[in-house]
Tab-separated table of N, CA and C in Angstrom:
chain	number	residue	atom	x	y	z
S	590	MET	N	-58.478	0.918	-32.367
S	590	MET	CA	-57.871	2.048	-31.687
S	590	MET	C	-57.946	3.256	-32.621
S	591	PRO	N	-58.476	4.364	-32.153
S	591	PRO	CA	-58.519	5.567	-32.981
S	591	PRO	C	-57.110	6.024	-33.358
S	592	VAL	N	-56.998	6.660	-34.507
S	592	VAL	CA	-55.690	7.113	-34.974
S	592	VAL	C	-55.057	8.056	-33.969
S	593	ALA	N	-55.824	8.945	-33.360
S	593	ALA	CA	-55.260	9.886	-32.390
S	593	ALA	C	-54.618	9.153	-31.225
S	594	THR	N	-55.233	8.072	-30.771
S	594	THR	CA	-54.669	7.275	-29.687
S	594	THR	C	-53.419	6.557	-30.157
S	595	ALA	N	-53.472	5.994	-31.346
S	595	ALA	CA	-52.340	5.232	-31.878
S	595	ALA	C	-51.124	6.120	-32.093
S	596	THR	N	-51.331	7.358	-32.465
S	596	THR	CA	-50.191	8.234	-32.728
S	596	THR	C	-49.475	8.628	-31.446
S	597	ALA	N	-50.150	8.509	-30.312
S	597	ALA	CA	-49.508	8.845	-29.050
S	597	ALA	C	-48.525	7.762	-28.608
S	598	ALA	N	-48.704	6.547	-29.105
S	598	ALA	CA	-47.832	5.441	-28.733
S	598	ALA	C	-46.613	5.410	-29.640
S	599	PRO	N	-45.424	5.126	-29.083
S	599	PRO	CA	-44.234	5.041	-29.938
S	599	PRO	C	-44.309	3.817	-30.838
S	600	PRO	N	-43.935	3.953	-32.093
S	600	PRO	CA	-44.044	2.832	-33.040
S	600	PRO	C	-42.860	1.867	-32.929
S	601	ASP	N	-42.732	1.211	-31.760
S	601	ASP	CA	-41.645	0.251	-31.578
S	601	ASP	C	-41.866	-1.003	-32.407
S	602	ASP	N	-43.105	-1.300	-32.680
S	602	ASP	CA	-43.462	-2.481	-33.464
S	602	ASP	C	-43.637	-2.056	-34.919
S	603	PRO	N	-42.775	-2.551	-35.825
S	603	PRO	CA	-42.874	-2.124	-37.224
S	603	PRO	C	-44.231	-2.429	-37.860
S	604	ALA	N	-44.833	-3.549	-37.488
S	604	ALA	CA	-46.148	-3.874	-38.045
S	604	ALA	C	-47.204	-2.880	-37.568
S	605	ALA	N	-47.151	-2.519	-36.284
S	605	ALA	CA	-48.098	-1.541	-35.748
S	605	ALA	C	-47.879	-0.172	-36.392
S	606	ALA	N	-46.621	0.204	-36.563
S	606	ALA	CA	-46.325	1.483	-37.215
S	606	ALA	C	-46.830	1.482	-38.649
S	607	ASN	N	-46.656	0.375	-39.349
S	607	ASN	CA	-47.151	0.287	-40.721
S	607	ASN	C	-48.670	0.392	-40.751
S	608	ASN	N	-49.334	-0.250	-39.787
S	608	ASN	CA	-50.796	-0.165	-39.727
S	608	ASN	C	-51.250	1.266	-39.451
S	609	LEU	N	-50.563	1.944	-38.549
S	609	LEU	CA	-50.870	3.351	-38.275
S	609	LEU	C	-50.674	4.187	-39.533
S	610	ALA	N	-49.564	3.973	-40.213
S	610	ALA	CA	-49.284	4.732	-41.434
S	610	ALA	C	-50.345	4.466	-42.495
S	611	HIS	N	-50.778	3.225	-42.592
S	611	HIS	CA	-51.819	2.888	-43.565
S	611	HIS	C	-53.123	3.620	-43.226
S	612	ALA	N	-53.473	3.654	-41.943
S	612	ALA	CA	-54.679	4.375	-41.521
S	612	ALA	C	-54.569	5.864	-41.845
S	613	LEU	N	-53.413	6.442	-41.583
S	613	LEU	CA	-53.204	7.855	-41.925
S	613	LEU	C	-53.318	8.065	-43.432
S	614	LYS	N	-52.739	7.153	-44.198
S	614	LYS	CA	-52.799	7.254	-45.665
S	614	LYS	C	-54.244	7.221	-46.147
S	615	LEU	N	-55.059	6.335	-45.564
S	615	LEU	CA	-56.460	6.235	-45.957
S	615	LEU	C	-57.246	7.500	-45.642
S	616	GLN	N	-56.764	8.268	-44.663
S	616	GLN	CA	-57.400	9.542	-44.321
S	616	GLN	C	-56.856	10.701	-45.143
S	617	GLY	N	-55.943	10.396	-46.068
S	617	GLY	CA	-55.360	11.448	-46.885
S	617	GLY	C	-54.259	12.212	-46.182
S	618	ARG	N	-53.758	11.691	-45.096
S	618	ARG	CA	-52.698	12.349	-44.314
S	618	ARG	C	-51.346	11.760	-44.732
S	619	PHE	N	-51.001	12.023	-45.989
S	619	PHE	CA	-49.856	11.360	-46.615
S	619	PHE	C	-48.515	11.762	-46.009
S	620	ALA	N	-48.341	13.022	-45.693
S	620	ALA	CA	-47.072	13.459	-45.097
S	620	ALA	C	-46.878	12.838	-43.723
S	621	GLU	N	-47.944	12.774	-42.927
S	621	GLU	CA	-47.855	12.148	-41.608
S	621	GLU	C	-47.567	10.651	-41.736
S	622	SER	N	-48.220	10.022	-42.681
S	622	SER	CA	-47.999	8.599	-42.921
S	622	SER	C	-46.551	8.339	-43.302
S	623	ALA	N	-46.027	9.141	-44.206
S	623	ALA	CA	-44.632	8.984	-44.635
S	623	ALA	C	-43.684	9.176	-43.454
S	624	ALA	N	-44.001	10.123	-42.579
S	624	ALA	CA	-43.147	10.367	-41.417
S	624	ALA	C	-43.124	9.173	-40.464
S	625	VAL	N	-44.218	8.450	-40.374
S	625	VAL	CA	-44.259	7.233	-39.561
S	625	VAL	C	-43.468	6.121	-40.243
S	626	LEU	N	-43.539	6.058	-41.563
S	626	LEU	CA	-42.911	4.961	-42.312
S	626	LEU	C	-41.408	5.098	-42.466
S	627	GLU	N	-40.901	6.296	-42.546
S	627	GLU	CA	-39.457	6.482	-42.781
S	627	GLU	C	-38.599	5.723	-41.766
S	628	PRO	N	-38.866	5.840	-40.451
S	628	PRO	CA	-38.030	5.083	-39.514
S	628	PRO	C	-38.223	3.571	-39.626
S	629	VAL	N	-39.414	3.143	-40.002
S	629	VAL	CA	-39.665	1.705	-40.171
S	629	VAL	C	-38.794	1.165	-41.302
S	630	VAL	N	-38.797	1.872	-42.421
S	630	VAL	CA	-38.009	1.453	-43.585
S	630	VAL	C	-36.511	1.576	-43.293
S	631	ALA	N	-36.143	2.570	-42.509
S	631	ALA	CA	-34.727	2.713	-42.147
S	631	ALA	C	-34.255	1.529	-41.298
S	632	ARG	N	-35.112	1.077	-40.387
S	632	ARG	CA	-34.761	-0.069	-39.535
S	632	ARG	C	-34.824	-1.390	-40.292
S	633	ASP	N	-35.785	-1.513	-41.198
S	633	ASP	CA	-35.983	-2.762	-41.937
S	633	ASP	C	-36.212	-2.431	-43.409
S	634	PRO	N	-35.140	-2.233	-44.180
S	634	PRO	CA	-35.272	-1.769	-45.562
S	634	PRO	C	-35.939	-2.757	-46.508
S	635	LYS	N	-36.203	-3.976	-46.034
S	635	LYS	CA	-36.862	-4.965	-46.894
S	635	LYS	C	-38.309	-5.223	-46.492
S	636	ARG	N	-38.859	-4.385	-45.640
S	636	ARG	CA	-40.255	-4.557	-45.203
S	636	ARG	C	-41.171	-4.052	-46.316
S	637	LEU	N	-41.689	-5.000	-47.101
S	637	LEU	CA	-42.452	-4.661	-48.304
S	637	LEU	C	-43.705	-3.842	-48.017
S	638	GLU	N	-44.423	-4.168	-46.941
S	638	GLU	CA	-45.657	-3.426	-46.647
S	638	GLU	C	-45.352	-1.953	-46.397
S	639	ALA	N	-44.284	-1.703	-45.670
S	639	ALA	CA	-43.920	-0.316	-45.383
S	639	ALA	C	-43.432	0.394	-46.639
S	640	LEU	N	-42.649	-0.299	-47.452
S	640	LEU	CA	-42.205	0.290	-48.720
S	640	LEU	C	-43.396	0.624	-49.604
S	641	ASN	N	-44.341	-0.290	-49.674
S	641	ASN	CA	-45.529	-0.078	-50.491
S	641	ASN	C	-46.290	1.162	-50.025
S	642	ASN	N	-46.535	1.261	-48.728
S	642	ASN	CA	-47.261	2.420	-48.206
S	642	ASN	C	-46.470	3.707	-48.391
S	643	LEU	N	-45.169	3.645	-48.182
S	643	LEU	CA	-44.342	4.844	-48.374
S	643	LEU	C	-44.351	5.275	-49.839
S	644	GLY	N	-44.256	4.323	-50.746
S	644	GLY	CA	-44.333	4.655	-52.174
S	644	GLY	C	-45.663	5.299	-52.536
S	645	ASP	N	-46.747	4.756	-51.986
S	645	ASP	CA	-48.070	5.346	-52.224
S	645	ASP	C	-48.129	6.783	-51.712
S	646	CYS	N	-47.553	7.014	-50.533
S	646	CYS	CA	-47.544	8.376	-49.972
S	646	CYS	C	-46.745	9.331	-50.851
S	647	ARG	N	-45.569	8.900	-51.258
S	647	ARG	CA	-44.734	9.758	-52.106
S	647	ARG	C	-45.458	10.090	-53.416
S	648	ARG	N	-46.131	9.100	-53.977
S	648	ARG	CA	-46.899	9.332	-55.215
S	648	ARG	C	-47.998	10.352	-54.962
S	649	ALA	N	-48.735	10.178	-53.866
S	649	ALA	CA	-49.840	11.086	-53.546
S	649	ALA	C	-49.344	12.499	-53.258
S	650	LEU	N	-48.127	12.621	-52.748
S	650	LEU	CA	-47.547	13.936	-52.459
S	650	LEU	C	-46.902	14.574	-53.686
S	651	GLY	N	-46.999	13.896	-54.835
S	651	GLY	CA	-46.427	14.434	-56.063
S	651	GLY	C	-44.933	14.232	-56.175
S	652	GLN	N	-44.384	13.345	-55.387
S	652	GLN	CA	-42.946	13.074	-55.390
S	652	GLN	C	-42.680	11.816	-56.227
S	653	ALA	N	-42.891	11.959	-57.523
S	653	ALA	CA	-42.842	10.816	-58.436
S	653	ALA	C	-41.489	10.116	-58.436
S	654	ASP	N	-40.411	10.870	-58.477
S	654	ASP	CA	-39.086	10.242	-58.506
S	654	ASP	C	-38.841	9.386	-57.267
S	655	GLU	N	-39.233	9.903	-56.102
S	655	GLU	CA	-39.071	9.142	-54.872
S	655	GLU	C	-39.951	7.900	-54.887
S	656	ALA	N	-41.198	8.051	-55.353
S	656	ALA	CA	-42.117	6.908	-55.425
S	656	ALA	C	-41.563	5.829	-56.347
S	657	ILE	N	-41.046	6.237	-57.486
S	657	ILE	CA	-40.482	5.269	-58.439
S	657	ILE	C	-39.332	4.505	-57.794
S	658	ALA	N	-38.442	5.213	-57.123
S	658	ALA	CA	-37.296	4.558	-56.482
S	658	ALA	C	-37.765	3.561	-55.424
S	659	ILE	N	-38.784	3.916	-54.678
S	659	ILE	CA	-39.289	3.030	-53.624
S	659	ILE	C	-39.933	1.789	-54.234
S	660	PHE	N	-40.770	1.971	-55.256
S	660	PHE	CA	-41.413	0.810	-55.876
S	660	PHE	C	-40.392	-0.082	-56.582
S	661	GLU	N	-39.389	0.529	-57.201
S	661	GLU	CA	-38.337	-0.286	-57.828
S	661	GLU	C	-37.558	-1.071	-56.775
S	662	ARG	N	-37.355	-0.467	-55.628
S	662	ARG	CA	-36.681	-1.170	-54.531
S	662	ARG	C	-37.514	-2.355	-54.054
S	663	ALA	N	-38.824	-2.151	-53.929
S	663	ALA	CA	-39.714	-3.240	-53.514
S	663	ALA	C	-39.701	-4.377	-54.534
S	664	ILE	N	-39.691	-4.032	-55.810
S	664	ILE	CA	-39.669	-5.047	-56.870
S	664	ILE	C	-38.346	-5.797	-56.859
S	665	ALA	N	-37.261	-5.104	-56.552
S	665	ALA	CA	-35.957	-5.777	-56.468
S	665	ALA	C	-35.951	-6.803	-55.331
S	666	ILE	N	-36.656	-6.502	-54.254
S	666	ILE	CA	-36.738	-7.418	-53.123
S	666	ILE	C	-37.633	-8.606	-53.466
S	667	ASN	N	-38.771	-8.318	-54.080
S	667	ASN	CA	-39.716	-9.366	-54.458
S	667	ASN	C	-40.249	-9.072	-55.854
S	668	PRO	N	-39.659	-9.695	-56.888
S	668	PRO	CA	-40.075	-9.429	-58.263
S	668	PRO	C	-41.541	-9.784	-58.549
S	669	ASP	N	-42.173	-10.551	-57.663
S	669	ASP	CA	-43.579	-10.937	-57.856
S	669	ASP	C	-44.545	-10.008	-57.125
S	670	PHE	N	-44.058	-8.912	-56.576
S	670	PHE	CA	-44.892	-7.987	-55.808
S	670	PHE	C	-45.757	-7.179	-56.775
S	671	ALA	N	-46.950	-7.696	-57.019
S	671	ALA	CA	-47.831	-7.142	-58.056
S	671	ALA	C	-48.217	-5.692	-57.799
S	672	HIS	N	-48.502	-5.342	-56.557
S	672	HIS	CA	-48.923	-3.965	-56.281
S	672	HIS	C	-47.832	-2.971	-56.662
S	673	ALA	N	-46.598	-3.314	-56.359
S	673	ALA	CA	-45.499	-2.406	-56.704
S	673	ALA	C	-45.397	-2.232	-58.217
S	674	HIS	N	-45.547	-3.318	-58.959
S	674	HIS	CA	-45.512	-3.227	-60.431
S	674	HIS	C	-46.650	-2.342	-60.940
S	675	ALA	N	-47.852	-2.574	-60.418
S	675	ALA	CA	-49.021	-1.822	-60.886
S	675	ALA	C	-48.889	-0.339	-60.561
S	676	THR	N	-48.480	-0.032	-59.346
S	676	THR	CA	-48.365	1.369	-58.959
S	676	THR	C	-47.217	2.048	-59.685
S	677	LEU	N	-46.133	1.328	-59.883
S	677	LEU	CA	-45.006	1.884	-60.636
S	677	LEU	C	-45.447	2.277	-62.045
S	678	SER	N	-46.246	1.437	-62.677
S	678	SER	CA	-46.704	1.778	-64.030
S	678	SER	C	-47.629	2.987	-64.010
S	679	ARG	N	-48.425	3.127	-62.951
S	679	ARG	CA	-49.291	4.326	-62.836
S	679	ARG	C	-48.452	5.575	-62.629
S	680	VAL	N	-47.412	5.479	-61.814
S	680	VAL	CA	-46.548	6.645	-61.576
S	680	VAL	C	-45.889	7.062	-62.881
S	681	HIS	N	-45.386	6.099	-63.630
S	681	HIS	CA	-44.777	6.428	-64.927
S	681	HIS	C	-45.789	7.051	-65.876
S	682	GLY	N	-47.046	6.625	-65.774
S	682	GLY	CA	-48.102	7.170	-66.620
S	682	GLY	C	-48.423	8.618	-66.327
S	683	PHE	N	-48.169	9.064	-65.106
S	683	PHE	CA	-48.461	10.452	-64.724
S	683	PHE	C	-47.318	11.400	-65.012
S	684	MET	N	-46.171	10.871	-65.373
S	684	MET	CA	-44.996	11.733	-65.598
S	684	MET	C	-45.028	12.331	-66.986
């Protein structure tokens, strides 16, 4: 489904919303991706995939403090979440 079509549908399904946000992120549309992810994370604060994508967006938007908080939250939920550890160390490296 093209992103334009997917954005017209309401993101009632958190997995579908996360997939849409990931597609937007891959296109460099980080603010739009974050806007899709915020309600997903608000509804399910332990959804690691959404936290991961939101953290990536915040990092790409230059919002390092927000990205760090999101990745630390993901690590608190799952201490073995390797991507969150790796990205967190990159964010700290850019500060």
